[in-house]
Coordinates of C-alpha atoms and ligand atoms in Angstrom, one line a residue:
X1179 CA 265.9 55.0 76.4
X1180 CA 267.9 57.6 75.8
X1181 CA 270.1 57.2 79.0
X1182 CA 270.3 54.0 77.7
X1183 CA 272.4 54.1 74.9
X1184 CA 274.4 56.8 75.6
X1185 CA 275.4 54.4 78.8
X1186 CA 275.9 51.9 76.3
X1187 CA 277.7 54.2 74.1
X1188 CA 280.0 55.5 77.2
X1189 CA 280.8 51.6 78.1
X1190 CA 282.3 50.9 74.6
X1191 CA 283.9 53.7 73.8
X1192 CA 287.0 52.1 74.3
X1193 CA 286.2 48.5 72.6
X1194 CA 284.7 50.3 69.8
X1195 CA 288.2 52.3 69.1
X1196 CA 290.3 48.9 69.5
X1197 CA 287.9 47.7 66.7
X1198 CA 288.2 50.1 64.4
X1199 CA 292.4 50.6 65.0
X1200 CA 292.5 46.5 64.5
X1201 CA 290.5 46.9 61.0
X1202 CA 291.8 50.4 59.8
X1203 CA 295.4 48.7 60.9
X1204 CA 294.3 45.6 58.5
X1205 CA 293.4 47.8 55.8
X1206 CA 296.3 49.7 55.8
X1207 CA 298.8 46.8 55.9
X1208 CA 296.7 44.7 52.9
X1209 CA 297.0 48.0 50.6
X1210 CA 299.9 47.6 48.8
X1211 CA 297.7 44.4 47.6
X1212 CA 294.4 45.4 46.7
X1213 CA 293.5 46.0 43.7
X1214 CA 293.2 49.8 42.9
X1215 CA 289.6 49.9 41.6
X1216 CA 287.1 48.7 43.4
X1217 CA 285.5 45.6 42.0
X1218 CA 282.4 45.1 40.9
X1219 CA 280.3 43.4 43.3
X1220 CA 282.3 45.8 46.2
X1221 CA 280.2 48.5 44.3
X1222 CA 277.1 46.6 43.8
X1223 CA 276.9 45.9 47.5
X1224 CA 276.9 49.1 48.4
X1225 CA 273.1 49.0 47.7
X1226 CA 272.7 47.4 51.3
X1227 CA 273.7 50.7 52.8
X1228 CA 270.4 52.2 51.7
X1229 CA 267.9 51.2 54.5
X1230 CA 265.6 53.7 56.1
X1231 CA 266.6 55.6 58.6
X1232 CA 267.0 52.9 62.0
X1233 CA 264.2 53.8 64.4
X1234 CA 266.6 52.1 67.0
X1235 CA 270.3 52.6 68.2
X1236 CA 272.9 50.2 67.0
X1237 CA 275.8 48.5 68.8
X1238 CA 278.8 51.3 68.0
X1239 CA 281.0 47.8 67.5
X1240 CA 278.6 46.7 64.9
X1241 CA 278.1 50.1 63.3
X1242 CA 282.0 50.1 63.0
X1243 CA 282.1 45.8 61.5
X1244 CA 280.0 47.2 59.0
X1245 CA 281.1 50.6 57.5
X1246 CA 284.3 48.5 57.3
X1247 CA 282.6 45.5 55.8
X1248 CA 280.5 47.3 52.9
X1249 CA 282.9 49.9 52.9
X1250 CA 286.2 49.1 52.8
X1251 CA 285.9 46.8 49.8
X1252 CA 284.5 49.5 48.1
X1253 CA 287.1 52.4 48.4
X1254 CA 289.3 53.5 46.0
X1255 CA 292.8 52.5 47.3
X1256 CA 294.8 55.9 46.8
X1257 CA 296.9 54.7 49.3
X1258 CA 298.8 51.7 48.3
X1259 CA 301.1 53.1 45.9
X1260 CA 300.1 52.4 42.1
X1261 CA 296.9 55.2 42.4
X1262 CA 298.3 57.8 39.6
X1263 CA 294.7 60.0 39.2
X1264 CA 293.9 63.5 39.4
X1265 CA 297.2 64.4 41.1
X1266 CA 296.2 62.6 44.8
X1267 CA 298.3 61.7 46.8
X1268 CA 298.5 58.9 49.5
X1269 CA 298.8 59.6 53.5
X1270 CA 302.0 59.4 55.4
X1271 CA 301.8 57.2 58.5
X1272 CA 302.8 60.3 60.7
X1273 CA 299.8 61.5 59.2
X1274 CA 297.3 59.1 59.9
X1275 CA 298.3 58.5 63.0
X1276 CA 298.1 61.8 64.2
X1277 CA 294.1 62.1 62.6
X1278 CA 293.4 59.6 64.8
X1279 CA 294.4 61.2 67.5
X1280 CA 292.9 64.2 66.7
X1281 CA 289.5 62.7 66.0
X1282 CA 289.9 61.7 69.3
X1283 CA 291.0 65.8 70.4
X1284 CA 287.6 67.0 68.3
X1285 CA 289.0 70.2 68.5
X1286 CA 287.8 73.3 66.8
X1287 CA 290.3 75.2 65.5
X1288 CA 288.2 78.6 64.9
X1289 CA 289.4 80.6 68.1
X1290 CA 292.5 80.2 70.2
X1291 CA 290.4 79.6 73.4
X1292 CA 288.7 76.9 71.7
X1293 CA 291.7 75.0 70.8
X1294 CA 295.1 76.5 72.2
X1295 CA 297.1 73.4 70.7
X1296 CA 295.3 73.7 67.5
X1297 CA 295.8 77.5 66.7
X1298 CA 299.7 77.0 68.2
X1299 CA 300.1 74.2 65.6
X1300 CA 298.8 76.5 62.8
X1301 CA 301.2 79.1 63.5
X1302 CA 304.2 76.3 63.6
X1303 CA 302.7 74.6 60.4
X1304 CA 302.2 78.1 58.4
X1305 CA 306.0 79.2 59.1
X1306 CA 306.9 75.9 58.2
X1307 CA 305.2 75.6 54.3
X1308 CA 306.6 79.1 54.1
X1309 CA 309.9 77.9 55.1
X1310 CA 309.6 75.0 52.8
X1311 CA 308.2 76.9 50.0
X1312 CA 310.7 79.4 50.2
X1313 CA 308.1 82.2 50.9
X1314 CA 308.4 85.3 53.0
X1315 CA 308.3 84.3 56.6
X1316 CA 305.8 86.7 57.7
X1317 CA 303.5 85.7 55.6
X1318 CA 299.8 85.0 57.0
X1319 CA 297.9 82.2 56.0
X1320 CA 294.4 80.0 56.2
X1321 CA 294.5 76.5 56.5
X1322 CA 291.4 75.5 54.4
X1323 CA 289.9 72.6 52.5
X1324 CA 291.4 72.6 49.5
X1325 CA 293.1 74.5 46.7
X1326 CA 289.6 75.7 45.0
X1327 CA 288.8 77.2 48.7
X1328 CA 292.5 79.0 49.1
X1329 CA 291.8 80.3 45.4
X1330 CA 289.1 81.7 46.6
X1331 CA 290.3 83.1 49.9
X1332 CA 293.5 84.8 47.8
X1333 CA 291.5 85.9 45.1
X1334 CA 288.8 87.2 47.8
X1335 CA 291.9 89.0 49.5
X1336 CA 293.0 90.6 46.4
X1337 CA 289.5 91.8 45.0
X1338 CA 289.8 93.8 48.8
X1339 CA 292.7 94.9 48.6
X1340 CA 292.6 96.6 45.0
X1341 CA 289.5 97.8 45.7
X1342 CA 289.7 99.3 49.3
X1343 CA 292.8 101.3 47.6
X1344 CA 290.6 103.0 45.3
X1345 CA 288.3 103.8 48.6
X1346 CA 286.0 101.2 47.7
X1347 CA 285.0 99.1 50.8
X1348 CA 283.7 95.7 49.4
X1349 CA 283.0 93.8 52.8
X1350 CA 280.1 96.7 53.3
X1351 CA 279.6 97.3 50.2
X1352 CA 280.0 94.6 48.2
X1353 CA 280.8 94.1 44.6
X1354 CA 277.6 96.2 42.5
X1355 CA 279.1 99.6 41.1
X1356 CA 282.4 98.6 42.6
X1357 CA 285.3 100.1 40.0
X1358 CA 286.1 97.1 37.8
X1359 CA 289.3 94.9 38.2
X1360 CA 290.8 93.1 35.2
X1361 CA 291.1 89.5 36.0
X1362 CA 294.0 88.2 34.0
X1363 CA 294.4 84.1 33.4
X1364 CA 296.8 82.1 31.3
X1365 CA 294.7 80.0 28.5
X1366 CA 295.3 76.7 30.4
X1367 CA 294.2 78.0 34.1
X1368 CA 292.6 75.1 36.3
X1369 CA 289.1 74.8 36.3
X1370 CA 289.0 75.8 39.8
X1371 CA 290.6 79.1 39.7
X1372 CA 287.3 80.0 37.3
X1373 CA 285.3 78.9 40.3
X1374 CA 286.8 81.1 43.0
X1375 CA 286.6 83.9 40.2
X1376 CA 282.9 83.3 40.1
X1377 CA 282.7 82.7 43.9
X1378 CA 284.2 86.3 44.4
X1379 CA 282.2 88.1 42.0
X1380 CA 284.1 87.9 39.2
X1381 CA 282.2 86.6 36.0
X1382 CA 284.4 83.6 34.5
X1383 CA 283.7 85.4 31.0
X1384 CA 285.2 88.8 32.2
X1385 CA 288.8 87.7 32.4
X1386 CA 291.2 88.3 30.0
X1387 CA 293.2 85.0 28.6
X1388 CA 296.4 84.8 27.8
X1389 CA 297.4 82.3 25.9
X1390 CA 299.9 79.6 26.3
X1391 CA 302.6 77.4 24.8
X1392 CA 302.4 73.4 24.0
X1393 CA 303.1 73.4 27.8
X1394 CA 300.3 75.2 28.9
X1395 CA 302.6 78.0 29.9
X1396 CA 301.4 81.7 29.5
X1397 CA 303.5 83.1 26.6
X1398 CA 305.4 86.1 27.9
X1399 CA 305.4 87.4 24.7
X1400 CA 301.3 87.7 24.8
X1401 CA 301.0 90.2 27.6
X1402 CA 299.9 93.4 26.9
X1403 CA 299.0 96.4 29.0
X1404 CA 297.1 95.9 32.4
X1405 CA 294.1 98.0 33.2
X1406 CA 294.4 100.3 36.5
X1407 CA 293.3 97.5 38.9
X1408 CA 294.4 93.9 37.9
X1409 CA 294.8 90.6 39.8
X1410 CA 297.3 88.0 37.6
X1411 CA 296.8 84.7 38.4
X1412 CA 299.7 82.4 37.1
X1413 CA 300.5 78.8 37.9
X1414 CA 303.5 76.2 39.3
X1415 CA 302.2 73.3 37.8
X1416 CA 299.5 72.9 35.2
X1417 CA 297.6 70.0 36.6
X1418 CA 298.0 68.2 33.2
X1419 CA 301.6 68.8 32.4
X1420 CA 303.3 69.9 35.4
X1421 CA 304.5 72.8 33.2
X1422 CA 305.4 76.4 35.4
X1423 CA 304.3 79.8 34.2
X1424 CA 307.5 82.2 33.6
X1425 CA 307.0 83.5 37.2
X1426 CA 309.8 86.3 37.3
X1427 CA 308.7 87.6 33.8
X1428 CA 305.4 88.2 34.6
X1429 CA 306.0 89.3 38.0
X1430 CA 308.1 92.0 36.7
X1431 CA 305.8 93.1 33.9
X1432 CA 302.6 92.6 36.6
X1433 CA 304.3 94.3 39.6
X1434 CA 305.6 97.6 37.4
X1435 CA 301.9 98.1 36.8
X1436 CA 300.4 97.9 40.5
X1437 CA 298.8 94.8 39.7
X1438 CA 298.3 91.5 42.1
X1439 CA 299.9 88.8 41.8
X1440 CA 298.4 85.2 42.5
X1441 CA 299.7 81.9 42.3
X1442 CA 297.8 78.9 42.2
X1443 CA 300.2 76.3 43.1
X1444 CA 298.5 73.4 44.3
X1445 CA 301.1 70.6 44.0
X1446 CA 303.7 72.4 41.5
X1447 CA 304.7 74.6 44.3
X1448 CA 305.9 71.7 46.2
X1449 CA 308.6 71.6 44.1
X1450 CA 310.5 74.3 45.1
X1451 CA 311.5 72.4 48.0
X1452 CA 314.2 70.1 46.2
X1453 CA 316.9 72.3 44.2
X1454 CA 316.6 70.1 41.1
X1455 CA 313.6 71.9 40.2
X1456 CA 314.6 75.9 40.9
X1457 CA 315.3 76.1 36.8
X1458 CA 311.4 76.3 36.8
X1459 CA 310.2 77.2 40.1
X1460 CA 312.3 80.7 40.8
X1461 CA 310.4 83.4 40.5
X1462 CA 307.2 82.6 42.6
X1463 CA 308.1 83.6 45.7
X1464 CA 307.8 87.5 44.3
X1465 CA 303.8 86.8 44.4
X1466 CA 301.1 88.2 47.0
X1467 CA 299.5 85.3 47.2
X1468 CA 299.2 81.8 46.9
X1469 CA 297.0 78.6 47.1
X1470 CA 298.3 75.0 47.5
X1471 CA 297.6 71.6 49.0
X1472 CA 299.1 69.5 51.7
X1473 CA 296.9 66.4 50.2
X1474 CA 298.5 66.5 47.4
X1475 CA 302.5 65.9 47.0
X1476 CA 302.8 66.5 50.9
X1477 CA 300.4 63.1 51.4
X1478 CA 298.4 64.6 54.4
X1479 CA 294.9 63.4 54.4
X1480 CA 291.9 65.4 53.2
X1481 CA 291.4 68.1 53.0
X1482 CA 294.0 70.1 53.6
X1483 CA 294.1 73.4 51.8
X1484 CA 296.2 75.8 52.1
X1485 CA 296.0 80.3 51.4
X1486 CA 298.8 82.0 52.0
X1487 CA 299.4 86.2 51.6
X1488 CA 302.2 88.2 51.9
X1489 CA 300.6 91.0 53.7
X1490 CA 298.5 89.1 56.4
X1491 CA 296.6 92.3 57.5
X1492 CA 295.1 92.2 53.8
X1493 CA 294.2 88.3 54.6
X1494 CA 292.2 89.2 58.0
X1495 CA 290.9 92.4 56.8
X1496 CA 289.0 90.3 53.9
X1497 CA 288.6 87.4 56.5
X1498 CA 287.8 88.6 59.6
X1499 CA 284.7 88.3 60.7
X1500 CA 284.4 91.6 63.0
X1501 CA 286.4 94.7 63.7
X1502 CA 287.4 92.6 66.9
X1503 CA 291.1 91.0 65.2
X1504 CA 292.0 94.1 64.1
X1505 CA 293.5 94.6 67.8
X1506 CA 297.1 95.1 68.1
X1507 CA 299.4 92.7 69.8
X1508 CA 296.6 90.2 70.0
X1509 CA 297.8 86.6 68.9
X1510 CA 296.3 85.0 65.2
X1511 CA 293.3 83.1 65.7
X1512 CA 292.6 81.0 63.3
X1513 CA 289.0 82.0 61.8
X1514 CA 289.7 85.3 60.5
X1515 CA 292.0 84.2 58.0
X1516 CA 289.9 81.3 56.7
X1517 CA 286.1 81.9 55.1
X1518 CA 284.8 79.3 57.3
X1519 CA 284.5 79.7 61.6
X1520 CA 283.9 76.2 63.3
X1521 CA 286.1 73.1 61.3
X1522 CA 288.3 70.4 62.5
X1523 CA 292.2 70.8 63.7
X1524 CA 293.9 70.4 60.3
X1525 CA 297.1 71.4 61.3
X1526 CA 297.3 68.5 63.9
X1527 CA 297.9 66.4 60.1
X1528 CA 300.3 68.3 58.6
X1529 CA 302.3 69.0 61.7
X1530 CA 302.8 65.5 62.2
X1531 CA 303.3 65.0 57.9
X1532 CA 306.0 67.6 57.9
X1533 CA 308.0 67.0 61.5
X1534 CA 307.9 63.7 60.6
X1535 CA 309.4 64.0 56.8
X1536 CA 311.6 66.9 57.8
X1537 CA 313.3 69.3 55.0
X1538 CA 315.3 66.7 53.7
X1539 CA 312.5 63.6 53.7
X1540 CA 310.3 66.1 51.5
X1541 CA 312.4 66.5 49.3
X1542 CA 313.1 62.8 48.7
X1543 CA 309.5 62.5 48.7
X1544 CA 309.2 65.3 45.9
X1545 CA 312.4 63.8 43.8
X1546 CA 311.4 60.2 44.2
X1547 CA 308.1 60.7 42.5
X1548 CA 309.4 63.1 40.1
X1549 CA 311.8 59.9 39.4
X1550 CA 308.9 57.8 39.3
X1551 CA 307.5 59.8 36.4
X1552 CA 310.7 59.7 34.3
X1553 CA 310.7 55.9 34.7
X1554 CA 307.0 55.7 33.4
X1555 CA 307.7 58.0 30.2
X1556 CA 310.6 56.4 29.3
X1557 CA 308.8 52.4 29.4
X1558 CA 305.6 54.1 27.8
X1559 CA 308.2 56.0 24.7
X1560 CA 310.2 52.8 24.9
X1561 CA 307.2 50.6 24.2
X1562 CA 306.7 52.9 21.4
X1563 CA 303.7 54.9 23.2
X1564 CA 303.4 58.9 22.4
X1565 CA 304.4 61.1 25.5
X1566 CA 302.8 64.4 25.0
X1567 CA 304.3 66.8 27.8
X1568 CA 307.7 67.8 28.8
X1569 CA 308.3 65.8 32.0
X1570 CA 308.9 68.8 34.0
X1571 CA 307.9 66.9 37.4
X1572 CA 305.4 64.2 38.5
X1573 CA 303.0 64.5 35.7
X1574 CA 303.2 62.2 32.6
X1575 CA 300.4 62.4 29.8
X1576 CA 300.8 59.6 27.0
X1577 CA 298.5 58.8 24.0
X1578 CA 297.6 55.3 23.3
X1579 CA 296.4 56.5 19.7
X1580 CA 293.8 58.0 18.4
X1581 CA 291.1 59.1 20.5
X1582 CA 289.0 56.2 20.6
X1583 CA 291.5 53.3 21.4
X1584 CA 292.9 55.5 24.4
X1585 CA 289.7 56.1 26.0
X1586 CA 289.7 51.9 25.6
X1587 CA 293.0 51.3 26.8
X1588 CA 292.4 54.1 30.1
X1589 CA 289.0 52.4 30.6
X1590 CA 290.6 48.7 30.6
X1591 CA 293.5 49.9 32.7
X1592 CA 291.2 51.5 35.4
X1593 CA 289.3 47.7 35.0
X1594 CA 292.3 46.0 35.3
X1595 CA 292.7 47.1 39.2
X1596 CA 296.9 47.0 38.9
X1597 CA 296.8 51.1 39.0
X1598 CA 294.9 53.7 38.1
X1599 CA 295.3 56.7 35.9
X1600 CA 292.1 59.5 34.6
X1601 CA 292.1 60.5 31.3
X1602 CA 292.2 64.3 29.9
X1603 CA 292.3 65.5 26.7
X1604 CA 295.1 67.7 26.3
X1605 CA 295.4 71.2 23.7
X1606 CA 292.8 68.8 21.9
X1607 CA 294.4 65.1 22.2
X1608 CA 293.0 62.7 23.8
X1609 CA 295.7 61.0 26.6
X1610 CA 295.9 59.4 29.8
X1611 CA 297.7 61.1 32.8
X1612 CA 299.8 59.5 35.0
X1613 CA 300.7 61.8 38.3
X1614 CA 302.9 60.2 40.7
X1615 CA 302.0 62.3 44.0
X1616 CA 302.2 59.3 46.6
X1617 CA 305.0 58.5 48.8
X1618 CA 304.1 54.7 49.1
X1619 CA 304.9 54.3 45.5
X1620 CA 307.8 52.0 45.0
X1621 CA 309.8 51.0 42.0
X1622 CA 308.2 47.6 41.8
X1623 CA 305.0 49.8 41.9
X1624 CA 306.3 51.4 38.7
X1625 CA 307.2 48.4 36.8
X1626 CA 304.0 46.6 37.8
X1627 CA 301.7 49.3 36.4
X1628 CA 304.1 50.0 33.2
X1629 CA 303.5 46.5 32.8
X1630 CA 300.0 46.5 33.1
X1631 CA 299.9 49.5 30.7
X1632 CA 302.0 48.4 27.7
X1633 CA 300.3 44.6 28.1
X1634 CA 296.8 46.4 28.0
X1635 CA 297.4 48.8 24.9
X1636 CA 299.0 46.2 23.0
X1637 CA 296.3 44.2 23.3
X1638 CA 293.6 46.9 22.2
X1639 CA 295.7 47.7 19.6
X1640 CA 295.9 44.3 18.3
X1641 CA 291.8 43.6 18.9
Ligands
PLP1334 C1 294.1 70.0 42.1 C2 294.3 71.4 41.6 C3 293.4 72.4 42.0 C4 292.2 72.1 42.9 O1 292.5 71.4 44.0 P1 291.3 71.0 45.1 O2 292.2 70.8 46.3 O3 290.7 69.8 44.5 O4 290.4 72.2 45.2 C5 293.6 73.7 41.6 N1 294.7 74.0 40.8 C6 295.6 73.0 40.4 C7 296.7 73.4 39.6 C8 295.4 71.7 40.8 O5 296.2 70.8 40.4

């Protein structure tokens, strides 16, 4: 029996992959058509997916016909070019391509001798974002899940680092009776750096807030002393506005008083790529530490987190998992600069996203959408529509109203299927956010959905 199917298995392991290219090739080539949402009955069929557990094999063909079947219909299409929510952006071809491929690798990138291509293209792909970024070149990093995880990882590297100065060694001792560290936020922080706070040991209660401007910027005029031991966590772009902490302020005032700096940059720091956007991005590259996404602006596929630190014998020191990669003149491997051990190649994806877009395609990527996001906040203001942020970069947030007819208008726009765009409430107003982060997203993209978007809030306005 069980010869049987893994025979079977064996035999159509090539049909099985010609299948799914043929219908992941279809799906890809119908996107730019599909309607963003998925409908209704896509949704309610997904109750045929619950069956008990098969007490018999399947045909891998058929198991492939049908994820696509019930599936498919029932994604949400982020990739086609008019998905504007929670800052996501689409997937490069290059990037794709090369997931395949290393699906097909099933590499595991924790140890060099486990994966000598993937650890190589980690240590291409870090210099790289550092490059990029305009970041230090020796710089260490983790390539993670996402930007909640390299929070984590630089806040975890900090909280070792400021304490293993005061002789306190939190890997063996851990964080009871450790000296206290002042955690210092800006008032609009991202949920997320509040998790890796809490992840760390850190109490979200015990940080100290500063607060921030109708931007969502940390006031330099607000900061006050620093205790003996601080981590500062500032921000290059507020995931609402797209607004930039005064990086070289703080740095200066956080730096002069020992204290670490962290940036959580998830998409925002992208945009120190294209020289358009140095008025607001100078200034981070003084940090320690920093935590961004490649499926974000840089369209790799999920999940692709990145944790970079200056001082990359802090990183492994908090990372490591034995006394073993302390060795000198041994080469990075992968795992002790990440929290977990065994995960898939990641770098294969974002090698392939970033030699195939280059310095200068990047860029275009990054200026194109910031484009994108002028053109929507001019039709919306145009239309006579409220636009509540500075359009700094990608990020638009417009009010339809009051509260109530917004929440309408985002709900019936989401129905609609032409795009999609999440509500948030921003400093107290209700509004709807429009982040253009994809690089399939044309102009004709842009009109269609500011179409779809004036038609619908005239219309609840009138009713
Ligand atoms: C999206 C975002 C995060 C969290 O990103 P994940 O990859 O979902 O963990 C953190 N900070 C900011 C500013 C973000 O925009």
């Amino acid at each position: 029996m069980a010869t049987d199917s893994k025979t079977r298995q064996q035999s159509q392991s090539g049909d099985v992959l010609t299948l799914a290219a043929e219908r992941a090739r279809r799906y890809v080539r119908a996107a730019a058509q599909r309607r963003v949402a998925p409908s209704e009955a896509a949704l309610a069929a997904l109750a045929m997916l619950h069956e008990p557990f098969p007490s018999l094999p399947s045909d891998p063909s058929e198991v492939i016909s049908k994820l696509d079947e019930q599936g498919s219909p029932a994604t949400v299409t982020t990739t086609g070019g008019r998905y504007f929510g929670f800052v996501n952006g689409g997937m490069l071809p290059a990037a794709l391509a090369a997931n395949w491929l290393a699906g097909a690798w099933n590499q595991n990138a924790a140890l060099r001798v486990m994966s000598p291509v993937a650890a190589e293209l980690e240590d291409v792909v870090i210099r790289w974002v550092c490059e990029a970024l305009g970041l230090p070149a020796n710089c260490a990093g983790g390539l993670v899940t996402c930007a909640t995880m390299a929070n984590f990882t630089a806040l975890a590297t900090a909280r070792h680092t400021l304490l293993a100065r005061e002789g306190w060694n939190v890997i063996e001792d851990g964080m009871f009776g450790a000296p206290p560290i002042e955690v210092v936020v800006g008032a609009e922080v991202h949920a997320s750096i509040l998790k890796a706070l809490s992840l760390a040991g850190f109490g979200r209660k015990r940080v100290t807030t500063i607060e921030a401007d109708n931007q969502g910027r940390m006031r330099k005029d607000k900061l006050h002393r620093l205790s003996k031991r601080a981590i500062v966590c500032i921000q290059a772009g507020n995931v609402n506005t797209g607004a930039f902490d005064p990086a070289e302020e703080i740095y200066a005032w956080a730096h002069e008083q020992g204290a670490w700096v962290h940036v959580d940059g998830a998409f925002g720091l992208w945009a120190r790529v294209s020289p358009r956007y140095e008025h607001v991005t100078h200034g981070f590259e003084k940090a320690d530490s920093w935590a961004t996404d490649a499926h974000k602006w840089p369209n790799v596929g999920y999940d692709s987190g990145l944790a970079i630190v200056r001082d990359g014998a802090a990183l492994r020191a908090s990372m490591g998992i034995t006394a073993a990669y302390l060795e000198p003149g041994s080469r990075r491997e992968p795992m002790h600069h990440t929290p977990e051990a065994s995960r898939r190649a990641r770098g294969v994806e974002l090698w392939a996203a970033l030699k195939s877009l280059g310095r200068s395609g990047l860029c275009a990527l990054i200026e194109r959408t910031c484009a994108h996001a002028q053109r929507f906040a001019q039709g919306l203001r145009e239309a006579g529509f409220a636009v509540l942020n500075d359009v700094v970069i990608n990020q638009v947030l417009v009010s339809f109203g009051g509260p109530d007819v917004t929440r309408e208008v985002i709900r019936r726009i989401q129905e609609d299927g032409t795009c999609w765009c999440a509500g948030t409430v921003w400093q107290g107003k209700t509004a709807m956010r429009i982040s253009v982060s994809s690089w399939a997203t044309t102009e004709e993209d842009v009109q269609r959905s500011l179409a779809a978007m004036i038609r619908i809030a005239r219309e609840c306005r009138a009713a």
